Amino acid sequence: MIREQIEEKLRVAFEPAHLEVHDESYRHNVPAGSESHFKVVIVSDCFAGQRFLARHRLIYSELAAELAGSVHALALHTYTLKEWEGLQDTVLASPNCRGAGTLA
């Protein structure tokens, strides 16, 4: 449900040419069923002329409610259409979780 909320908010705000929202919670030391860690790949010309930090701030402001709630981590991959075409539709994989310990 959180993934769908994130996706809808980003679609409305940025009208992306490409959008992926991946729930990566299962890769982290969280209880089963948690929706707390996400990776977003978003391609929008709304980002033209903006540095990555400014792009991320725009997304953070759109997802303020989710970030204040259950979303603990948000990996952002933000591109303009021209940048995305230069990547040949590839995105780096998320790193493995570095959380210590296991859940009891």
Short mmCIF file of C-alpha atoms in Angstrom, two decimals:
data_model
loop_
_atom_site.label_atom_id
_atom_site.label_comp_id
_atom_site.label_asym_id
_atom_site.label_seq_id
_atom_site.Cartn_x
_atom_site.Cartn_y
_atom_site.Cartn_z
CA MET A 1 0.00 0.00 0.00
CA ILE A 2 2.80 2.47 0.80
CA ARG A 3 4.49 1.67 -2.52
CA GLU A 4 1.31 2.56 -4.38
CA GLN A 5 0.97 5.84 -2.44
CA ILE A 6 4.53 6.81 -3.31
CA GLU A 7 4.00 5.91 -6.95
CA GLU A 8 0.78 7.92 -7.24
CA LYS A 9 2.21 11.02 -5.58
CA LEU A 10 5.26 10.98 -7.83
CA ARG A 11 3.17 10.45 -10.98
CA VAL A 12 0.97 13.43 -10.16
CA ALA A 13 3.82 15.74 -9.12
CA PHE A 14 6.40 14.96 -11.80
CA GLU A 15 4.55 13.38 -14.75
CA PRO A 16 7.47 11.00 -15.29
CA ALA A 17 8.38 9.38 -18.59
CA HIS A 18 9.52 6.41 -16.50
CA LEU A 19 8.85 5.50 -12.87
CA GLU A 20 9.78 2.48 -10.78
CA VAL A 21 9.09 2.18 -7.07
CA HIS A 22 10.63 -0.92 -5.51
CA ASP A 23 9.92 -2.07 -1.97
CA GLU A 24 13.30 -3.31 -0.79
CA SER A 25 12.29 -3.83 2.82
CA TYR A 26 12.83 -7.57 2.52
CA ARG A 27 16.55 -6.89 2.04
CA HIS A 28 16.84 -5.23 5.44
CA ASN A 29 16.66 -6.21 9.08
CA VAL A 30 12.96 -5.38 9.54
CA PRO A 31 9.90 -7.44 10.49
CA ALA A 32 8.24 -9.40 7.69
CA GLY A 33 5.66 -7.33 5.85
CA SER A 34 7.33 -4.02 6.66
CA GLU A 35 7.13 -1.32 4.03
CA SER A 36 10.05 0.81 5.14
CA HIS A 37 12.82 0.76 2.52
CA PHE A 38 12.22 1.86 -1.06
CA LYS A 39 14.17 2.52 -4.24
CA VAL A 40 12.73 5.02 -6.70
CA VAL A 41 13.85 5.41 -10.30
CA ILE A 42 12.19 8.45 -11.81
CA VAL A 43 12.74 10.06 -15.20
CA SER A 44 11.18 13.48 -15.67
CA ASP A 45 12.08 16.62 -17.52
CA CYS A 46 10.89 18.47 -14.39
CA PHE A 47 14.47 17.83 -13.24
CA ALA A 48 16.08 19.70 -16.14
CA GLY A 49 18.65 22.22 -14.94
CA GLN A 50 18.56 20.92 -11.36
CA ARG A 51 21.35 19.24 -9.44
CA PHE A 52 20.67 15.93 -7.73
CA LEU A 53 20.25 17.49 -4.29
CA ALA A 54 17.52 19.83 -5.56
CA ARG A 55 15.78 16.90 -7.27
CA HIS A 56 15.88 14.88 -4.07
CA ARG A 57 14.51 17.76 -2.04
CA LEU A 58 11.55 18.04 -4.43
CA ILE A 59 10.79 14.35 -3.96
CA TYR A 60 11.24 14.55 -0.18
CA SER A 61 8.73 17.39 -0.03
CA GLU A 62 6.19 15.37 -2.05
CA LEU A 63 6.67 12.34 0.21
CA ALA A 64 6.89 14.19 3.53
CA ALA A 65 3.99 12.26 5.09
CA GLU A 66 5.46 8.88 4.14
CA LEU A 67 8.93 9.87 5.38
CA ALA A 68 7.46 11.07 8.67
CA GLY A 69 5.67 7.72 9.00
CA SER A 70 6.76 4.22 8.17
CA VAL A 71 9.28 4.95 5.40
CA HIS A 72 12.75 4.67 6.89
CA ALA A 73 14.91 4.77 3.75
CA LEU A 74 14.44 6.08 0.24
CA ALA A 75 17.09 5.48 -2.43
CA LEU A 76 16.53 7.98 -5.23
CA HIS A 77 17.70 7.70 -8.83
CA THR A 78 16.52 10.87 -10.57
CA TYR A 79 17.10 11.60 -14.24
CA THR A 80 16.00 13.81 -17.07
CA LEU A 81 14.93 11.99 -20.22
CA LYS A 82 18.26 12.86 -21.89
CA GLU A 83 20.25 11.50 -18.92
CA TRP A 84 18.16 8.34 -18.87
CA GLU A 85 18.72 7.71 -22.56
CA GLY A 86 22.45 8.09 -21.95
CA LEU A 87 22.29 5.35 -19.32
CA GLN A 88 20.66 2.97 -21.80
CA ASP A 89 17.90 2.26 -19.27
CA THR A 90 20.24 0.86 -16.62
CA VAL A 91 20.25 1.66 -12.92
CA LEU A 92 22.75 0.60 -10.30
CA ALA A 93 21.59 -2.14 -7.97
CA SER A 94 20.97 -1.24 -4.36
CA PRO A 95 23.74 -2.22 -1.96
CA ASN A 96 23.23 -4.97 0.55
CA CYS A 97 21.89 -3.98 3.93
CA ARG A 98 24.60 -3.19 6.45
CA GLY A 99 22.27 -3.50 9.46
CA ALA A 100 23.77 -5.42 12.31
CA GLY A 101 22.17 -8.40 13.93
CA THR A 102 19.04 -10.31 13.15
CA LEU A 103 15.50 -10.06 14.37
CA ALA A 104 14.57 -12.24 17.27
#
